[in-house]
């Protein structure tokens, strides 16, 4: 099984490389970061896909700087839409299956029950709009799946868990948003879900939601991270936490208030989402090992 991975140095890309290396010797992986394959370069995408002839293209690359996108819509469009068109075209032309990742930010956040895949989208930010257009671009390839996920964390890159650890060490007290709700998702679990899709017969196509099990707020997520970091010996003392409303932490991009997505459809396809809570321990252990 030949898999072309894009965005290999991001959170999901790094976890996918680890998984392939550790558990899937039957996967011939061509892992490319931006310096090896800039997916917004149509000619480069066509050339590499034509040469490698992958069975599957897993696009883990994206413009993920949600706030920066508000002042750089063109940059976000190039990576989140134009580049996905390049991948979809190459996948279609060379008969590869395309796995593409999208986001809860395609919804407007005004709900009180989990979003289903077929619920109308209404993105509230440039990032969300470009990711929605990217979904449509991905699905121009007949053999493609779009996995919408949320609140991604891991031992790699920049994410909320690592920010909380850093701030928890630097400050005695933290104020954390408590009126946005969603489901954290470990990047390694997204990698595992992608691997299950790669080996599924037949592979599911269309849009699916995949996020960690258990709804929380950023406050709840921060509290769990910091408490577990104290237990793991990565933090000396629990900082004092204060829940605050979004209005007290203005950002250039508007965030959805309610981001919980229903994962019934992917579970029915045999791919089971897992709880994010024990994944915090796993990531903390990995970070601890990398420090020692
Ligand atoms: N992070 C979240 O909380 C979250 C939530 C929901 C959905 N998602 C989605 O999940 C997917 C994976 O996210 P992630 O957190 O793993 O992202 P990430 O850590 O930010 O990684 C994205 C990777 O894409 C690369 N990239 C950007 N532009 C590129 C280009 N033109 N060509 C090739 N590579 C390029 C980046 O490289 P550079 O480092 O060189 O820029 C980076 O390594 C994305 O589709 C994202 O939209 C993420």
PDB file of C-alpha atoms in Angstrom, residues 51-214:
ATOM      1  CA  UNK A  51       5.984   9.588 -10.215  1.00  0.00           C
ATOM      2  CA  UNK A  52       4.997   7.897  -6.948  1.00  0.00           C
ATOM      3  CA  UNK A  53       1.584   6.571  -8.088  1.00  0.00           C
ATOM      4  CA  UNK A  54       0.142   6.365  -4.544  1.00  0.00           C
ATOM      5  CA  UNK A  55      -2.878   4.227  -3.678  1.00  0.00           C
ATOM      6  CA  UNK A  56      -3.850   6.902  -1.138  1.00  0.00           C
ATOM      7  CA  UNK A  57      -3.077  10.594  -0.705  1.00  0.00           C
ATOM      8  CA  UNK A  58      -3.500  11.713   2.906  1.00  0.00           C
ATOM      9  CA  UNK A  59      -3.631  15.497   3.092  1.00  0.00           C
ATOM     10  CA  UNK A  60      -2.628  16.552   6.606  1.00  0.00           C
ATOM     11  CA  UNK A  61      -1.459  19.963   5.380  1.00  0.00           C
ATOM     12  CA  UNK A  62      -3.506  23.093   5.956  1.00  0.00           C
ATOM     13  CA  UNK A  63      -3.352  26.779   6.744  1.00  0.00           C
ATOM     14  CA  UNK A  64      -4.281  26.445  10.419  1.00  0.00           C
ATOM     15  CA  UNK A  65      -3.470  29.924  11.772  1.00  0.00           C
ATOM     16  CA  UNK A  66      -7.108  30.770  12.444  1.00  0.00           C
ATOM     17  CA  UNK A  67      -6.564  34.382  13.527  1.00  0.00           C
ATOM     18  CA  UNK A  68      -3.870  35.171  10.937  1.00  0.00           C
ATOM     19  CA  UNK A  69      -6.240  34.008   8.183  1.00  0.00           C
ATOM     20  CA  UNK A  70      -8.515  36.993   8.905  1.00  0.00           C
ATOM     21  CA  UNK A  71      -5.811  39.336   7.566  1.00  0.00           C
ATOM     22  CA  UNK A  72      -4.406  36.841   5.038  1.00  0.00           C
ATOM     23  CA  UNK A  73      -7.438  35.380   3.238  1.00  0.00           C
ATOM     24  CA  UNK A  74      -5.437  34.787   0.072  1.00  0.00           C
ATOM     25  CA  UNK A  75      -2.798  32.769   1.933  1.00  0.00           C
ATOM     26  CA  UNK A  76      -5.506  30.681   3.597  1.00  0.00           C
ATOM     27  CA  UNK A  77      -7.321  30.148   0.275  1.00  0.00           C
ATOM     28  CA  UNK A  78      -4.127  29.025  -1.485  1.00  0.00           C
ATOM     29  CA  UNK A  79      -3.527  26.199   0.996  1.00  0.00           C
ATOM     30  CA  UNK A  80      -7.035  25.316   2.158  1.00  0.00           C
ATOM     31  CA  UNK A  81      -8.764  25.471  -1.247  1.00  0.00           C
ATOM     32  CA  UNK A  82      -6.482  25.876  -4.256  1.00  0.00           C
ATOM     33  CA  UNK A  83      -4.001  23.298  -3.012  1.00  0.00           C
ATOM     34  CA  UNK A  84      -6.804  20.833  -2.217  1.00  0.00           C
ATOM     35  CA  UNK A  85      -8.035  21.251  -5.799  1.00  0.00           C
ATOM     36  CA  UNK A  86      -4.518  20.334  -6.928  1.00  0.00           C
ATOM     37  CA  UNK A  87      -4.542  17.187  -4.789  1.00  0.00           C
ATOM     38  CA  UNK A  88      -8.082  16.190  -5.814  1.00  0.00           C
ATOM     39  CA  UNK A  89      -7.228  16.601  -9.492  1.00  0.00           C
ATOM     40  CA  UNK A  90      -4.041  14.567  -9.194  1.00  0.00           C
ATOM     41  CA  UNK A  91      -5.810  11.885  -7.123  1.00  0.00           C
ATOM     42  CA  UNK A  92      -8.586  11.614  -9.698  1.00  0.00           C
ATOM     43  CA  UNK A  93      -6.148  11.524 -12.621  1.00  0.00           C
ATOM     44  CA  UNK A  94      -3.902   8.862 -11.059  1.00  0.00           C
ATOM     45  CA  UNK A  95      -6.685   6.788  -9.431  1.00  0.00           C
ATOM     46  CA  UNK A  96      -5.631   7.485  -5.832  1.00  0.00           C
ATOM     47  CA  UNK A  97      -8.001   7.681  -2.870  1.00  0.00           C
ATOM     48  CA  UNK A  98      -7.926  11.090  -1.155  1.00  0.00           C
ATOM     49  CA  UNK A  99      -8.221  11.556   2.622  1.00  0.00           C
ATOM     50  CA  UNK A 100      -8.703  15.192   3.551  1.00  0.00           C
ATOM     51  CA  UNK A 101      -9.196  16.768   7.002  1.00  0.00           C
ATOM     52  CA  UNK A 102     -11.650  19.530   7.760  1.00  0.00           C
ATOM     53  CA  UNK A 103     -12.975  21.248  10.832  1.00  0.00           C
ATOM     54  CA  UNK A 104     -15.856  22.012  13.187  1.00  0.00           C
ATOM     55  CA  UNK A 105     -15.354  25.672  12.175  1.00  0.00           C
ATOM     56  CA  UNK A 106     -17.525  25.055   9.099  1.00  0.00           C
ATOM     57  CA  UNK A 107     -20.514  25.385  11.490  1.00  0.00           C
ATOM     58  CA  UNK A 108     -21.687  28.603  13.103  1.00  0.00           C
ATOM     59  CA  UNK A 109     -21.677  27.204  16.632  1.00  0.00           C
ATOM     60  CA  UNK A 110     -25.288  28.153  17.314  1.00  0.00           C
ATOM     61  CA  UNK A 111     -26.654  24.782  18.405  1.00  0.00           C
ATOM     62  CA  UNK A 112     -27.290  22.764  21.531  1.00  0.00           C
ATOM     63  CA  UNK A 113     -27.048  19.287  20.100  1.00  0.00           C
ATOM     64  CA  UNK A 114     -24.185  17.639  18.187  1.00  0.00           C
ATOM     65  CA  UNK A 115     -23.782  18.728  14.557  1.00  0.00           C
ATOM     66  CA  UNK A 116     -24.589  16.051  11.983  1.00  0.00           C
ATOM     67  CA  UNK A 117     -22.617  15.792   8.746  1.00  0.00           C
ATOM     68  CA  UNK A 118     -25.553  16.959   6.628  1.00  0.00           C
ATOM     69  CA  UNK A 119     -26.397  19.998   8.748  1.00  0.00           C
ATOM     70  CA  UNK A 120     -26.069  23.210   6.697  1.00  0.00           C
ATOM     71  CA  UNK A 121     -22.695  24.893   7.138  1.00  0.00           C
ATOM     72  CA  UNK A 122     -22.289  28.540   8.044  1.00  0.00           C
ATOM     73  CA  UNK A 123     -18.627  29.346   8.751  1.00  0.00           C
ATOM     74  CA  UNK A 124     -17.958  32.458  10.788  1.00  0.00           C
ATOM     75  CA  UNK A 125     -14.300  32.990   9.916  1.00  0.00           C
ATOM     76  CA  UNK A 126     -11.987  33.074   6.908  1.00  0.00           C
ATOM     77  CA  UNK A 127     -10.398  29.841   8.130  1.00  0.00           C
ATOM     78  CA  UNK A 128     -13.828  28.173   8.357  1.00  0.00           C
ATOM     79  CA  UNK A 129     -14.930  29.436   4.917  1.00  0.00           C
ATOM     80  CA  UNK A 130     -11.728  28.286   3.247  1.00  0.00           C
ATOM     81  CA  UNK A 131     -11.953  24.871   4.938  1.00  0.00           C
ATOM     82  CA  UNK A 132     -15.564  24.535   3.723  1.00  0.00           C
ATOM     83  CA  UNK A 133     -14.529  25.400   0.153  1.00  0.00           C
ATOM     84  CA  UNK A 134     -11.674  22.906   0.579  1.00  0.00           C
ATOM     85  CA  UNK A 135     -14.158  20.141   1.440  1.00  0.00           C
ATOM     86  CA  UNK A 136     -15.978  20.767  -1.832  1.00  0.00           C
ATOM     87  CA  UNK A 137     -12.656  20.769  -3.699  1.00  0.00           C
ATOM     88  CA  UNK A 138     -11.653  17.445  -2.104  1.00  0.00           C
ATOM     89  CA  UNK A 139     -14.965  15.847  -3.002  1.00  0.00           C
ATOM     90  CA  UNK A 140     -14.528  16.636  -6.705  1.00  0.00           C
ATOM     91  CA  UNK A 141     -12.358  13.522  -6.543  1.00  0.00           C
ATOM     92  CA  UNK A 142     -14.751  10.567  -6.810  1.00  0.00           C
ATOM     93  CA  UNK A 143     -12.807   8.445  -4.320  1.00  0.00           C
ATOM     94  CA  UNK A 144     -12.402  10.839  -1.406  1.00  0.00           C
ATOM     95  CA  UNK A 145     -13.295  11.212   2.256  1.00  0.00           C
ATOM     96  CA  UNK A 146     -13.427  14.421   4.273  1.00  0.00           C
ATOM     97  CA  UNK A 147     -12.890  13.913   7.998  1.00  0.00           C
ATOM     98  CA  UNK A 148     -14.079  16.858  10.053  1.00  0.00           C
ATOM     99  CA  UNK A 149     -12.327  17.023  13.396  1.00  0.00           C
ATOM    100  CA  UNK A 150     -11.989  19.461  16.309  1.00  0.00           C
ATOM    101  CA  UNK A 151      -9.682  20.822  19.040  1.00  0.00           C
ATOM    102  CA  UNK A 152      -6.612  18.829  17.935  1.00  0.00           C
ATOM    103  CA  UNK A 153      -3.810  18.247  20.440  1.00  0.00           C
ATOM    104  CA  UNK A 154      -0.653  16.155  20.520  1.00  0.00           C
ATOM    105  CA  UNK A 155       2.974  16.074  21.583  1.00  0.00           C
ATOM    106  CA  UNK A 156       3.833  17.860  18.310  1.00  0.00           C
ATOM    107  CA  UNK A 157       3.591  21.434  17.055  1.00  0.00           C
ATOM    108  CA  UNK A 158       1.552  24.137  18.706  1.00  0.00           C
ATOM    109  CA  UNK A 159      -1.662  23.305  20.466  1.00  0.00           C
ATOM    110  CA  UNK A 160      -3.794  24.112  23.493  1.00  0.00           C
ATOM    111  CA  UNK A 161      -2.266  21.398  25.697  1.00  0.00           C
ATOM    112  CA  UNK A 162       1.263  22.667  25.140  1.00  0.00           C
ATOM    113  CA  UNK A 163       0.169  26.285  25.617  1.00  0.00           C
ATOM    114  CA  UNK A 164      -1.484  25.387  28.940  1.00  0.00           C
ATOM    115  CA  UNK A 165       1.656  23.579  30.107  1.00  0.00           C
ATOM    116  CA  UNK A 166       3.806  26.609  29.271  1.00  0.00           C
ATOM    117  CA  UNK A 167       1.425  29.121  30.847  1.00  0.00           C
ATOM    118  CA  UNK A 168       0.929  26.871  33.874  1.00  0.00           C
ATOM    119  CA  UNK A 169       4.682  27.010  34.491  1.00  0.00           C
ATOM    120  CA  UNK A 170       4.934  30.768  33.883  1.00  0.00           C
ATOM    121  CA  UNK A 171       1.896  32.091  35.771  1.00  0.00           C
ATOM    122  CA  UNK A 172       0.251  31.445  39.147  1.00  0.00           C
ATOM    123  CA  UNK A 173      -3.248  32.162  37.774  1.00  0.00           C
ATOM    124  CA  UNK A 174      -4.949  31.661  34.409  1.00  0.00           C
ATOM    125  CA  UNK A 175      -8.271  32.826  32.964  1.00  0.00           C
ATOM    126  CA  UNK A 176      -9.780  30.327  30.523  1.00  0.00           C
ATOM    127  CA  UNK A 177     -12.825  30.556  28.259  1.00  0.00           C
ATOM    128  CA  UNK A 178     -15.717  28.530  29.606  1.00  0.00           C
ATOM    129  CA  UNK A 179     -18.529  29.291  27.141  1.00  0.00           C
ATOM    130  CA  UNK A 180     -17.185  27.497  24.068  1.00  0.00           C
ATOM    131  CA  UNK A 181     -17.871  23.770  24.048  1.00  0.00           C
ATOM    132  CA  UNK A 182     -16.358  21.056  21.900  1.00  0.00           C
ATOM    133  CA  UNK A 183     -14.527  17.751  21.805  1.00  0.00           C
ATOM    134  CA  UNK A 184     -10.726  17.626  22.011  1.00  0.00           C
ATOM    135  CA  UNK A 185      -9.147  15.125  19.634  1.00  0.00           C
ATOM    136  CA  UNK A 186      -5.719  13.481  19.888  1.00  0.00           C
ATOM    137  CA  UNK A 187      -3.864  13.786  16.567  1.00  0.00           C
ATOM    138  CA  UNK A 188      -2.689  10.177  16.955  1.00  0.00           C
ATOM    139  CA  UNK A 189      -6.308   9.032  16.959  1.00  0.00           C
ATOM    140  CA  UNK A 190      -6.961  10.952  13.728  1.00  0.00           C
ATOM    141  CA  UNK A 191      -3.918   9.177  12.276  1.00  0.00           C
ATOM    142  CA  UNK A 192      -5.357   5.816  13.417  1.00  0.00           C
ATOM    143  CA  UNK A 193      -8.747   6.654  11.898  1.00  0.00           C
ATOM    144  CA  UNK A 194      -7.017   7.537   8.609  1.00  0.00           C
ATOM    145  CA  UNK A 195      -5.180   4.213   8.716  1.00  0.00           C
ATOM    146  CA  UNK A 196      -8.462   2.362   9.299  1.00  0.00           C
ATOM    147  CA  UNK A 197      -9.919   4.156   6.279  1.00  0.00           C
ATOM    148  CA  UNK A 198      -6.887   3.220   4.178  1.00  0.00           C
ATOM    149  CA  UNK A 199      -7.411  -0.477   4.943  1.00  0.00           C
ATOM    150  CA  UNK A 200     -11.231  -0.468   4.857  1.00  0.00           C
ATOM    151  CA  UNK A 201     -12.933  -2.402   2.083  1.00  0.00           C
ATOM    152  CA  UNK A 202     -14.761  -0.632   0.648  1.00  0.00           C
ATOM    153  CA  UNK A 203     -13.352   2.686   1.856  1.00  0.00           C
ATOM    154  CA  UNK A 204     -16.002   5.129   3.104  1.00  0.00           C
ATOM    155  CA  UNK A 205     -16.428   8.230   0.931  1.00  0.00           C
ATOM    156  CA  UNK A 206     -18.051  11.619   1.549  1.00  0.00           C
ATOM    157  CA  UNK A 207     -18.107  13.664   4.740  1.00  0.00           C
ATOM    158  CA  UNK A 208     -17.604  12.122   8.202  1.00  0.00           C
ATOM    159  CA  UNK A 209     -17.123  13.604  11.651  1.00  0.00           C
ATOM    160  CA  UNK A 210     -14.302  12.252  13.803  1.00  0.00           C
ATOM    161  CA  UNK A 211     -13.508  13.784  17.188  1.00  0.00           C
ATOM    162  CA  UNK A 212     -12.578  12.652  20.677  1.00  0.00           C
ATOM    163  CA  UNK A 213     -15.322  11.280  22.927  1.00  0.00           C
ATOM    164  CA  UNK A 214     -16.548  13.611  25.651  1.00  0.00           C
TER     165      UNK A 214
END
